[in-house]
Amino acid sequence: MSPETIGVIGLLILIILLVLRMWIGAAMALVGFLGYAYILGIKPAFAVISQIPFTTVSWYPMTTVPLYIFMGCVLFQSQIGKDLYDTAYAWVGQLRGGLASATVIACALFASITGISAPALVTMGKVALPAMRKYNYDDHLALGSIACAGTLAFLIPPSMSLIIYGILTETSIARLYMAGFLPGILMAGLFMVTIMIITAIRPTAGPAGPKTTFRQKAVSLKGVWPTLLLFLVVLGGIYLGVFTPTEGGAVGAFGSVVITAAMKRLNFRKLVDSVIEATQTTALVFLLIIGAYILMKFLAVSKLTILMGTTVAALPVHPMVIFAGIVVLYIILGMFLDIISAVILTIPVVYPLVLAMGWDPIWFGVIITILIEIGLVTPPVGMDAFVLAGAIDIPIAKIFRSIVPFLIAAIFCIILITIFPQIALFLPSTMG
Amino acid sequence: MKIIDRLCLWLGYASAVAIIILMLVVVADVCGRYFFNNPITGASELASFLMIVVVFPALAWTALEGKHIKVDLLVSRFSPRAQAILDSITLLVALGIYIVITWQSVLESMSVDTATGMLRLQHAPFYWIMTVSLAIFCLSILVLVIRNITRVVKR
């Protein structure tokens, strides 16, 4: 059998193991090890698995992963997300659909200091949903805005998925961060336009909230300063080159602890809870990463991914047709996987194709992040939809129905970024 | 089984402490470099090695808490009994690969005698932390298999 055939068989076995509910990390490690052993012999395969766990985990850029996770956990425990909602509410709550728009704004602000979506989803589910229900908002509008805006965490830097993508493809994380920024704002804007359109058609879906005075608005701004400060320190420091994106995780985590402790929002108990949550999340992410690196070794020697890349790139169709195929593939994957697993699982296979097609790796990192975000809130098992459903005890089917208009906005956003790649690439191009 | 639960929990706490130390080391390095023009010698080496303590000891605990990621497409539609049987099988297969990895780590840990460039940190102790943690991770998978089998037999 040719190595390429073995590569195909390996991937098929991997899919079967995943469907049988094996741990993703274990399945990747197993298939990677066996495939490598089959092609090059058992001795080199032993050499691979004796090296990869240690060298991968102790690779300096990896140190950023637990620290960004920890930062997200601390900010969740400190309830800063609630402040953000209160501020956004004071500013736009009095507009038609304003409470839903406030959710989007609060999520976008929260996303600028967290790299994972769960903190925003759980916080907004507990804060924004009761507020919207109080003002008789249509439940679908309320749930859709929370579920979809929560995923902004992955697009607006810092972003866990962009970090992992950057690490796996050895693309500059600082550039990826800057690339995610404008598309994130665009997406948030499109979500708000969606809310305006819905409430223009059906004003009862999102009645205006109570009027606030200018004084109240001004006073409410004090809820934003911790977020703004953290954002400026972390992203500013990275942009100006004071520290690397790798170090940004540590600075951000430390800053979150200091700021929230100074605000008396973080006591020892909450700190312990955040570290424990961060420890377990880190462990599960690295079980995946170790598996992916073993799998990548196998795919490299099978030459399958290179063959696929060159074959697909040589197909006599317009590159956009291939791009559309990838879009569909990722949306489907996002329906079954969480975003980090989806990136880790597919990059070994898809990235060689991206290079063969001559697409900009930074642009592509932004695109797949949006694509998987879409999958995260779609049936049958969109992970974020489940997180939200679990947090507020609402049937999952209701959330799935609620997101449709927002998905249209997200797809429109992808189309815009495809036609105008500058939306993603302008900010990175201004970096030194 | 209780003892293993305890052990995994304490190892998890060790990882949690390591995250805090990791954060402090990197922050001290950044501050030292930016404010005092005096970075900590070998901070990146120390941080890299701390990652071993952050990741591996917590694997077993995370496994026992059922947090490792899997895709649930089909299996949750089966009867609880069938689910337990299938989970036992996939866990045993996973156990197989992690035993091989652990075994290779043991061999590697025994032979490694290098040290890092700046701090002269010995690799071997960190290899052993990884290896012992992996062994306990295998044990935790075994515990999960036993729990699943008890579930099957009970019915």
Coordinates of C-alpha atoms in Angstrom, one line a residue:
Chain A
M1 CA 0.0 0.0 0.0
S2 CA 1.2 3.5 -0.7
P3 CA 1.7 5.8 2.2
E4 CA -1.1 8.0 0.9
T5 CA -3.6 5.1 1.0
I6 CA -2.5 4.4 4.6
G7 CA -3.1 8.0 5.3
V8 CA -6.7 7.8 4.0
I9 CA -7.3 4.6 6.0
G10 CA -5.9 6.2 9.1
L11 CA -8.2 9.2 8.8
L12 CA -11.2 6.9 8.3
I13 CA -10.3 4.9 11.4
L14 CA -10.0 8.2 13.2
I15 CA -13.5 9.3 12.2
I16 CA -14.9 5.9 13.3
L17 CA -13.2 6.2 16.7
L18 CA -14.5 9.7 17.2
V19 CA -18.1 8.6 16.4
L20 CA -17.7 5.8 18.9
R21 CA -17.1 8.6 21.5
M22 CA -13.4 7.9 22.1
W23 CA -11.5 10.8 23.6
I24 CA -10.4 12.9 20.7
G25 CA -6.9 13.3 22.0
A26 CA -6.5 9.5 22.5
A27 CA -7.9 8.7 19.1
M28 CA -5.5 11.1 17.3
A29 CA -2.5 9.7 19.3
L30 CA -3.5 6.1 18.5
V31 CA -4.1 6.6 14.8
G32 CA -1.0 8.8 14.5
F33 CA 1.2 6.2 16.3
L34 CA -0.1 3.1 14.4
G35 CA 0.0 4.9 11.0
Y36 CA 3.5 6.1 11.6
A37 CA 4.6 2.6 12.7
Y38 CA 3.0 1.1 9.7
I39 CA 4.8 3.3 7.3
L40 CA 8.2 3.8 8.9
G41 CA 8.4 0.9 11.3
I42 CA 7.8 0.5 15.1
K43 CA 11.2 1.9 16.2
P44 CA 10.8 5.3 14.7
A45 CA 7.2 5.4 15.9
F46 CA 8.4 4.7 19.5
A47 CA 10.9 7.5 19.0
V48 CA 8.1 9.9 18.0
I49 CA 5.9 9.1 21.0
S50 CA 8.8 9.2 23.4
Q51 CA 9.6 12.8 22.3
I52 CA 6.4 14.5 21.4
P53 CA 4.7 14.8 24.8
F54 CA 7.6 16.4 26.5
T55 CA 8.9 18.6 23.6
T56 CA 5.4 19.8 22.7
V57 CA 4.3 20.7 26.2
S58 CA 7.6 22.4 27.1
W59 CA 7.7 24.5 23.9
Y60 CA 7.8 28.1 25.1
P61 CA 4.9 29.4 23.1
M62 CA 2.6 26.9 24.8
T63 CA 3.0 28.6 28.1
T64 CA 0.4 31.2 26.9
V65 CA -2.4 28.6 26.7
P66 CA -3.0 28.0 30.5
L67 CA -2.6 31.7 31.3
Y68 CA -5.2 33.0 28.8
I69 CA -7.5 30.3 30.1
F70 CA -6.8 31.3 33.7
M71 CA -7.5 35.0 32.8
G72 CA -10.9 34.0 31.4
C73 CA -11.8 32.0 34.5
V74 CA -10.8 34.9 36.8
L75 CA -12.8 37.4 34.9
F76 CA -15.8 35.1 34.9
Q77 CA -15.6 34.6 38.7
S78 CA -15.3 38.4 39.2
Q79 CA -18.6 39.1 37.5
I80 CA -17.0 41.9 35.4
G81 CA -19.3 40.8 32.5
K82 CA -22.3 42.0 34.6
D83 CA -20.8 45.5 34.9
L84 CA -20.3 45.6 31.1
Y85 CA -23.9 44.7 30.5
D86 CA -25.1 47.4 33.0
T87 CA -23.1 50.0 31.2
A88 CA -24.2 49.0 27.7
Y89 CA -27.8 48.9 29.0
A90 CA -27.6 52.4 30.3
W91 CA -26.4 53.6 26.9
V92 CA -28.6 51.7 24.4
G93 CA -31.3 50.1 26.5
Q94 CA -33.8 52.9 25.7
L95 CA -33.6 52.1 22.0
R96 CA -36.0 49.7 20.3
G97 CA -34.3 46.3 20.7
G98 CA -31.8 48.1 22.9
L99 CA -31.5 45.4 25.6
A100 CA -30.5 42.9 22.9
S101 CA -28.0 45.4 21.4
A102 CA -26.6 45.9 24.9
T103 CA -26.0 42.2 25.1
V104 CA -24.0 42.3 21.9
I105 CA -22.0 45.3 23.0
A106 CA -21.3 43.8 26.4
C107 CA -20.2 40.5 24.8
A108 CA -17.9 42.4 22.4
L109 CA -16.3 44.2 25.3
F110 CA -16.0 41.0 27.3
A111 CA -14.4 39.4 24.3
S112 CA -11.7 42.0 24.2
I113 CA -10.4 40.6 27.5
T114 CA -11.3 36.9 27.3
G115 CA -10.3 34.3 24.8
I116 CA -13.0 31.7 25.4
S117 CA -16.8 32.1 25.0
A118 CA -18.1 30.3 28.1
P119 CA -17.7 33.2 30.5
A120 CA -19.6 35.5 28.3
L121 CA -22.4 33.0 27.6
V122 CA -22.9 32.1 31.2
T123 CA -22.8 35.7 32.4
M124 CA -25.1 37.1 29.8
G125 CA -27.5 34.1 30.2
K126 CA -27.8 35.0 33.9
V127 CA -27.8 38.8 33.6
A128 CA -29.1 39.8 30.1
L129 CA -31.8 37.2 29.7
P130 CA -33.7 38.1 32.9
A131 CA -33.5 41.8 32.0
M132 CA -34.9 41.2 28.5
R133 CA -37.7 39.0 29.9
K134 CA -38.6 41.7 32.3
Y135 CA -39.2 44.0 29.4
N136 CA -41.2 41.4 27.5
Y137 CA -38.6 40.7 24.8
D138 CA -39.3 37.9 22.5
D139 CA -37.3 34.9 23.9
H140 CA -35.9 34.0 20.5
L141 CA -34.4 37.5 20.0
A142 CA -33.0 37.4 23.5
L143 CA -31.5 33.9 23.3
G144 CA -30.2 34.4 19.7
S145 CA -28.4 37.6 20.6
I146 CA -26.8 36.0 23.7
A147 CA -25.7 32.8 22.0
C148 CA -24.3 34.5 18.9
A149 CA -22.6 37.4 20.6
G150 CA -21.0 35.1 23.1
T151 CA -18.9 33.5 20.3
L152 CA -17.3 36.9 19.6
A153 CA -14.8 36.0 22.3
F154 CA -13.0 33.9 19.7
L155 CA -12.8 36.6 17.1
I156 CA -12.0 39.7 19.1
P157 CA -8.5 39.3 20.6
P158 CA -7.3 37.7 22.8
S159 CA -8.7 34.6 21.3
M160 CA -8.0 31.0 22.3
S161 CA -8.7 29.7 18.8
L162 CA -6.4 32.2 17.1
I163 CA -3.6 31.3 19.6
I164 CA -4.0 27.6 18.9
Y165 CA -4.1 28.2 15.2
G166 CA -1.0 30.4 15.4
I167 CA 0.9 27.8 17.4
L168 CA 0.0 24.9 15.1
T169 CA 0.7 26.7 11.9
E170 CA 3.6 28.8 13.3
T171 CA 1.9 31.9 12.2
S172 CA 2.4 35.2 14.2
I173 CA -0.1 35.3 17.0
A174 CA 0.3 39.1 17.3
R175 CA -0.7 39.5 13.7
L176 CA -3.6 37.0 14.1
Y177 CA -4.8 39.1 17.0
M178 CA -4.8 42.3 15.1
A179 CA -6.4 40.5 12.2
G180 CA -9.3 39.4 14.3
F181 CA -10.1 42.8 15.7
L182 CA -11.9 44.6 12.8
P183 CA -13.8 41.5 11.7
G184 CA -14.9 41.2 15.4
I185 CA -16.3 44.7 15.4
L186 CA -17.9 44.2 12.0
M187 CA -19.6 41.1 13.3
A188 CA -20.8 42.8 16.4
G189 CA -22.1 45.6 14.2
L190 CA -23.9 43.2 11.9
F191 CA -25.5 41.5 14.9
M192 CA -26.9 44.9 16.0
V193 CA -28.2 45.6 12.5
T194 CA -29.9 42.2 12.6
I195 CA -31.6 43.2 15.9
M196 CA -32.7 46.5 14.4
I197 CA -34.2 44.8 11.4
I198 CA -36.0 42.2 13.5
T199 CA -37.4 44.9 15.8
A200 CA -38.3 47.1 12.9
I201 CA -40.4 44.3 11.4
R202 CA -41.9 43.2 14.7
P203 CA -41.6 46.1 17.3
T204 CA -43.1 43.8 20.0
A205 CA -40.1 41.5 19.8
G206 CA -37.9 44.0 21.5
P207 CA -39.6 47.0 23.2
A208 CA -37.5 49.9 24.3
G209 CA -36.2 49.9 27.9
P210 CA -36.6 52.8 30.3
K211 CA -35.0 56.1 29.5
T212 CA -31.7 56.9 31.2
T213 CA -30.4 60.4 31.9
F214 CA -27.1 61.6 30.6
R215 CA -25.8 61.5 34.2
Q216 CA -26.7 57.9 34.6
K217 CA -25.0 57.1 31.3
A218 CA -21.8 58.9 32.4
V219 CA -21.9 57.2 35.9
S220 CA -22.4 53.8 34.3
L221 CA -19.1 54.2 32.4
K222 CA -17.2 53.3 35.6
G223 CA -18.2 49.7 35.0
V224 CA -16.1 49.6 31.9
W225 CA -12.7 50.9 33.1
P226 CA -11.3 47.6 34.4
T227 CA -12.0 46.0 31.0
L228 CA -10.6 49.0 29.1
L229 CA -7.5 49.0 31.2
L230 CA -6.9 45.3 30.8
F231 CA -7.5 45.5 27.1
L232 CA -5.1 48.4 26.6
V233 CA -2.4 46.8 28.7
V234 CA -2.6 43.4 27.0
L235 CA -3.3 44.3 23.4
G236 CA -1.4 47.6 23.6
G237 CA 1.6 45.8 25.0
I238 CA 1.5 43.2 22.3
Y239 CA 0.9 45.8 19.5
L240 CA 3.8 48.0 20.7
G241 CA 6.1 45.1 21.2
V242 CA 6.5 45.6 25.0
F243 CA 5.9 41.9 25.4
T244 CA 5.2 39.0 23.1
P245 CA 1.7 37.5 22.7
T246 CA 3.1 34.5 24.6
E247 CA 3.9 36.7 27.5
G248 CA 0.6 38.6 27.1
G249 CA -1.3 35.7 28.6
A250 CA 0.7 36.0 31.8
V251 CA 0.4 39.8 31.9
G252 CA -3.3 39.6 31.3
A253 CA -3.9 36.9 33.9
F254 CA -1.9 38.8 36.5
G255 CA -3.6 42.1 35.6
S256 CA -7.0 40.4 35.9
V257 CA -6.2 39.1 39.4
V258 CA -4.8 42.4 40.6
I259 CA -7.7 44.5 39.2
T260 CA -10.5 42.3 40.3
A261 CA -8.9 41.9 43.7
A262 CA -8.5 45.6 44.0
M263 CA -12.2 46.0 43.2
K264 CA -13.0 43.4 45.9
R265 CA -14.5 41.2 43.3
L266 CA -12.1 38.4 43.8
N267 CA -11.7 36.6 47.1
F268 CA -9.5 33.7 47.9
R269 CA -12.3 31.2 47.3
K270 CA -13.0 32.5 43.8
L271 CA -9.3 32.6 43.0
V272 CA -9.1 28.9 43.9
D273 CA -12.1 28.1 41.8
S274 CA -10.6 29.9 38.8
V275 CA -7.3 28.2 39.0
I276 CA -9.0 24.8 39.3
E277 CA -11.2 25.5 36.3
A278 CA -8.1 26.7 34.4
T279 CA -6.1 23.6 35.4
Q280 CA -8.7 21.2 34.1
T281 CA -9.3 23.1 30.9
T282 CA -5.5 23.2 30.3
A283 CA -5.2 19.5 30.8
L284 CA -7.9 18.7 28.3
V285 CA -6.5 21.1 25.7
F286 CA -3.1 19.6 26.0
L287 CA -4.4 16.0 25.7
L288 CA -5.8 17.2 22.4
I289 CA -2.6 19.0 21.4
I290 CA -0.3 16.0 22.1
G291 CA -2.6 13.8 20.1
A292 CA -2.6 16.3 17.2
Y293 CA 1.2 16.5 17.1
I294 CA 1.5 12.7 16.9
L295 CA -1.2 12.6 14.2
M296 CA 0.6 15.4 12.3
K297 CA 3.8 13.3 12.3
F298 CA 1.9 10.4 10.7
L299 CA 0.1 12.7 8.1
A300 CA 3.5 14.2 7.2
V301 CA 5.1 10.8 6.4
S302 CA 2.0 9.6 4.6
K303 CA 2.4 12.6 2.3
L304 CA -1.4 12.5 2.1
T305 CA -2.0 16.1 3.0
I306 CA 0.5 17.4 0.5
L307 CA -1.0 15.2 -2.2
M308 CA -4.5 16.5 -1.2
G309 CA -3.3 20.0 -1.2
T310 CA -1.7 19.9 -4.7
T311 CA -4.5 17.8 -6.2
V312 CA -7.2 20.1 -4.9
A313 CA -5.2 23.2 -5.9
A314 CA -4.8 21.8 -9.4
L315 CA -8.6 21.1 -9.9
P316 CA -9.9 22.9 -12.9
V317 CA -12.4 24.9 -10.8
H318 CA -12.4 28.5 -9.5
P319 CA -10.6 28.8 -6.2
M320 CA -13.8 30.1 -4.7
V321 CA -15.5 26.8 -5.3
I322 CA -12.8 25.1 -3.2
F323 CA -13.2 27.8 -0.6
A324 CA -16.9 27.3 -0.5
G325 CA -16.2 23.6 0.1
I326 CA -14.0 24.4 3.1
V327 CA -16.6 26.8 4.4
V328 CA -19.2 24.0 4.4
L329 CA -16.8 21.5 5.9
Y330 CA -16.0 23.8 8.8
I331 CA -19.5 24.7 9.5
I332 CA -20.4 21.0 9.7
L333 CA -17.4 20.3 11.9
G334 CA -18.3 23.1 14.2
M335 CA -21.7 21.5 14.7
F336 CA -20.0 18.5 16.3
L337 CA -16.9 19.8 18.0
D338 CA -15.9 22.7 20.2
I339 CA -13.8 25.3 18.6
I340 CA -10.4 24.3 20.0
S341 CA -10.8 20.6 19.1
A342 CA -12.0 21.6 15.6
V343 CA -9.0 23.7 15.0
I344 CA -6.5 21.2 16.4
L345 CA -8.2 18.3 14.6
T346 CA -8.4 19.9 11.1
I347 CA -5.3 22.1 10.8
P348 CA -3.0 19.2 10.1
V349 CA -5.2 18.2 7.2
V350 CA -6.4 21.6 5.9
Y351 CA -3.4 23.9 6.4
P352 CA -1.2 22.3 3.6
L353 CA -4.2 22.9 1.3
V354 CA -4.4 26.6 2.4
L355 CA -0.7 27.0 1.5
A356 CA -1.1 25.2 -1.8
M357 CA -3.9 27.5 -2.7
G358 CA -1.8 30.5 -1.9
W359 CA -4.3 31.9 0.6
D360 CA -3.1 34.2 3.3
P361 CA -2.6 32.2 6.5
I362 CA -3.7 35.1 8.7
W363 CA -6.8 35.8 6.7
F364 CA -7.6 32.1 6.8
G365 CA -7.2 31.9 10.6
V366 CA -9.9 34.6 10.9
I367 CA -12.2 32.9 8.4
I368 CA -12.1 29.5 10.1
T369 CA -12.7 31.1 13.5
I370 CA -15.9 32.7 12.2
L371 CA -16.9 29.4 10.5
I372 CA -16.4 27.3 13.6
E373 CA -18.2 29.9 15.7
I374 CA -21.2 29.5 13.4
G375 CA -21.1 25.7 14.0
L376 CA -20.8 26.3 17.7
V377 CA -24.4 27.5 17.9
T378 CA -26.0 25.2 15.3
P379 CA -27.6 21.8 15.7
P380 CA -27.1 18.9 16.4
V381 CA -24.5 19.5 19.1
G382 CA -23.3 23.1 18.9
M383 CA -21.2 23.3 22.0
D384 CA -21.9 26.9 22.9
A385 CA -25.6 26.4 22.5
F386 CA -25.3 23.6 25.1
V387 CA -23.3 25.8 27.4
L388 CA -25.9 28.5 27.3
A389 CA -28.8 26.0 27.6
G390 CA -27.1 24.4 30.6
A391 CA -26.5 27.8 32.3
I392 CA -30.1 29.0 32.1
D393 CA -32.0 25.7 31.9
I394 CA -33.8 26.3 28.6
P395 CA -34.5 23.6 26.0
I396 CA -31.7 23.4 23.5
A397 CA -34.1 23.3 20.5
K398 CA -35.3 26.8 21.4
I399 CA -31.8 28.2 21.2
F400 CA -31.2 26.5 17.9
R401 CA -34.3 28.2 16.5
S402 CA -33.4 31.5 17.9
I403 CA -30.0 31.9 16.1
V404 CA -31.1 31.8 12.5
P405 CA -31.2 35.5 11.8
F406 CA -27.8 36.0 13.5
L407 CA -26.3 33.2 11.4
I408 CA -27.3 35.0 8.3
A409 CA -25.4 38.0 9.6
A410 CA -22.3 35.8 10.4
I411 CA -22.4 34.4 6.8
F412 CA -22.7 37.9 5.4
C413 CA -19.6 38.8 7.5
I414 CA -17.6 35.9 5.9
I415 CA -18.7 37.0 2.5
L416 CA -17.5 40.6 3.2
I417 CA -14.1 39.4 4.6
T418 CA -13.7 37.2 1.5
I419 CA -14.4 40.0 -0.9
F420 CA -12.5 42.6 1.2
P421 CA -9.6 40.7 2.9
Q422 CA -8.3 44.1 4.0
I423 CA -10.9 44.0 6.8
A424 CA -8.8 41.3 8.4
L425 CA -5.4 42.2 7.0
F426 CA -5.2 46.0 7.4
L427 CA -4.3 46.1 11.1
P428 CA -1.6 43.4 10.9
S429 CA -0.1 45.3 7.9
T430 CA 0.4 48.4 10.1
M431 CA 2.6 46.4 12.5
G432 CA 6.4 46.7 12.3
Chain B
M1 CA -10.2 3.4 44.2
K2 CA -10.6 6.1 46.9
I3 CA -6.8 6.4 47.2
I4 CA -6.5 6.9 43.4
D5 CA -9.2 9.6 43.5
R6 CA -7.3 11.4 46.3
L7 CA -3.9 11.0 44.5
C8 CA -5.3 12.5 41.3
L9 CA -6.9 15.4 43.2
W10 CA -3.6 16.3 44.9
L11 CA -1.7 16.0 41.6
G12 CA -4.3 18.4 40.1
Y13 CA -3.7 20.9 42.9
A14 CA 0.0 20.7 42.1
S15 CA -0.7 21.7 38.5
A16 CA -2.9 24.5 39.8
V17 CA -0.1 25.9 41.9
A18 CA 2.2 25.5 38.9
I19 CA -0.1 27.8 36.8
I20 CA 0.2 30.5 39.4
I21 CA 4.0 30.2 39.6
L22 CA 4.2 30.2 35.8
M23 CA 2.2 33.4 35.7
L24 CA 4.5 35.1 38.2
V25 CA 7.7 34.0 36.5
V26 CA 6.6 35.4 33.1
V27 CA 5.3 38.6 34.7
A28 CA 8.5 39.1 36.7
D29 CA 10.5 38.6 33.5
V30 CA 8.4 41.1 31.5
C31 CA 8.6 43.7 34.3
G32 CA 12.3 43.2 34.9
R33 CA 13.0 43.6 31.2
Y34 CA 10.8 46.6 30.6
F35 CA 11.1 48.6 33.8
F36 CA 14.6 47.7 35.0
N37 CA 16.1 46.6 31.7
N38 CA 17.1 43.5 33.6
P39 CA 15.2 40.3 32.5
I40 CA 15.3 37.2 34.7
T41 CA 18.1 34.9 33.4
G42 CA 16.5 31.8 31.8
A43 CA 12.9 32.8 32.6
S44 CA 11.7 31.2 29.4
E45 CA 13.5 28.0 30.2
L46 CA 11.9 27.9 33.6
A47 CA 8.5 28.7 32.2
S48 CA 8.8 26.0 29.6
F49 CA 9.7 23.4 32.2
L50 CA 6.9 24.6 34.5
M51 CA 4.5 23.7 31.7
I52 CA 5.4 20.0 32.3
V53 CA 4.1 20.5 35.9
V54 CA 1.1 22.5 34.7
V55 CA -0.1 19.9 32.2
F56 CA 0.8 16.3 33.1
P57 CA -0.2 15.9 36.7
A58 CA -3.7 17.3 36.0
L59 CA -4.5 14.8 33.2
A60 CA -5.7 12.0 35.6
W61 CA -7.9 14.3 37.6
T62 CA -9.4 15.8 34.5
A63 CA -10.1 12.2 33.3
L64 CA -11.8 11.2 36.5
E65 CA -14.0 14.3 36.3
G66 CA -15.0 13.3 32.8
K67 CA -13.7 16.5 31.2
H68 CA -11.6 15.1 28.4
I69 CA -13.3 16.0 25.1
K70 CA -15.2 13.5 23.0
V71 CA -17.8 13.9 20.3
D72 CA -21.2 12.7 21.2
L73 CA -23.0 12.0 17.9
L74 CA -24.4 8.6 18.1
V75 CA -23.6 6.9 21.3
S76 CA -25.9 8.9 23.6
R77 CA -28.8 7.4 21.7
F78 CA -27.9 3.9 22.8
S79 CA -29.2 2.3 26.0
P80 CA -27.2 3.1 29.1
R81 CA -25.9 -0.4 29.2
A82 CA -24.7 -0.3 25.6
Q83 CA -23.1 3.1 26.3
A84 CA -21.2 1.7 29.3
I85 CA -20.0 -1.3 27.3
L86 CA -18.9 0.9 24.3
D87 CA -17.2 3.5 26.6
S88 CA -15.3 0.7 28.4
I89 CA -14.0 -0.5 25.0
T90 CA -12.9 2.9 23.8
L91 CA -11.3 3.6 27.1
L92 CA -9.4 0.4 27.0
V93 CA -8.1 1.3 23.5
A94 CA -7.1 4.7 24.9
L95 CA -5.4 3.0 27.8
G96 CA -3.5 0.9 25.3
I97 CA -1.9 3.9 23.6
Y98 CA -1.2 5.8 26.8
I99 CA 0.5 2.7 28.3
V100 CA 2.8 2.6 25.2
I101 CA 3.5 6.3 25.6
T102 CA 4.1 5.9 29.4
W103 CA 6.5 3.0 28.7
Q104 CA 8.4 5.0 26.2
S105 CA 8.6 7.9 28.6
V106 CA 10.1 5.6 31.2
L107 CA 12.8 4.5 28.8
E108 CA 13.4 8.2 27.8
S109 CA 13.5 9.4 31.4
M110 CA 16.1 6.8 32.3
S111 CA 18.4 7.7 29.4
V112 CA 18.1 11.5 29.4
D113 CA 21.1 13.3 30.9
T114 CA 20.9 16.7 29.2
A115 CA 20.5 20.1 30.9
T116 CA 19.2 23.5 29.6
G117 CA 21.5 26.1 28.2
M118 CA 21.2 29.0 30.6
L119 CA 20.1 27.7 33.9
R120 CA 21.7 24.2 33.6
L121 CA 18.3 22.8 34.6
Q122 CA 18.4 19.1 34.5
H123 CA 15.9 17.5 32.1
A124 CA 15.6 14.3 33.9
P125 CA 13.5 15.3 37.0
F126 CA 10.9 16.9 34.6
Y127 CA 10.9 13.8 32.5
W128 CA 10.2 11.8 35.6
I129 CA 7.4 14.2 36.6
M130 CA 5.8 13.6 33.2
T131 CA 6.3 9.8 33.3
V132 CA 4.9 9.3 36.8
S133 CA 2.0 11.6 35.9
L134 CA 1.3 9.6 32.7
A135 CA 1.4 6.3 34.7
I136 CA -1.2 7.7 37.1
F137 CA -3.2 8.9 34.1
C138 CA -3.2 5.3 32.9
L139 CA -4.4 4.2 36.3
S140 CA -7.2 6.8 36.2
I141 CA -8.4 5.4 32.8
L142 CA -8.4 2.0 34.4
V143 CA -10.6 3.3 37.2
L144 CA -13.0 4.7 34.6
V145 CA -13.1 1.3 32.8
I146 CA -13.9 -0.4 36.1
R147 CA -16.6 2.0 36.9
N148 CA -18.2 1.5 33.5
I149 CA -18.0 -2.3 33.9
T150 CA -19.6 -2.2 37.3
R151 CA -22.4 -0.2 35.7
V152 CA -22.9 -3.0 33.1
V153 CA -22.8 -5.8 35.7
K154 CA -25.2 -4.1 38.1
R155 CA -28.1 -4.1 35.7

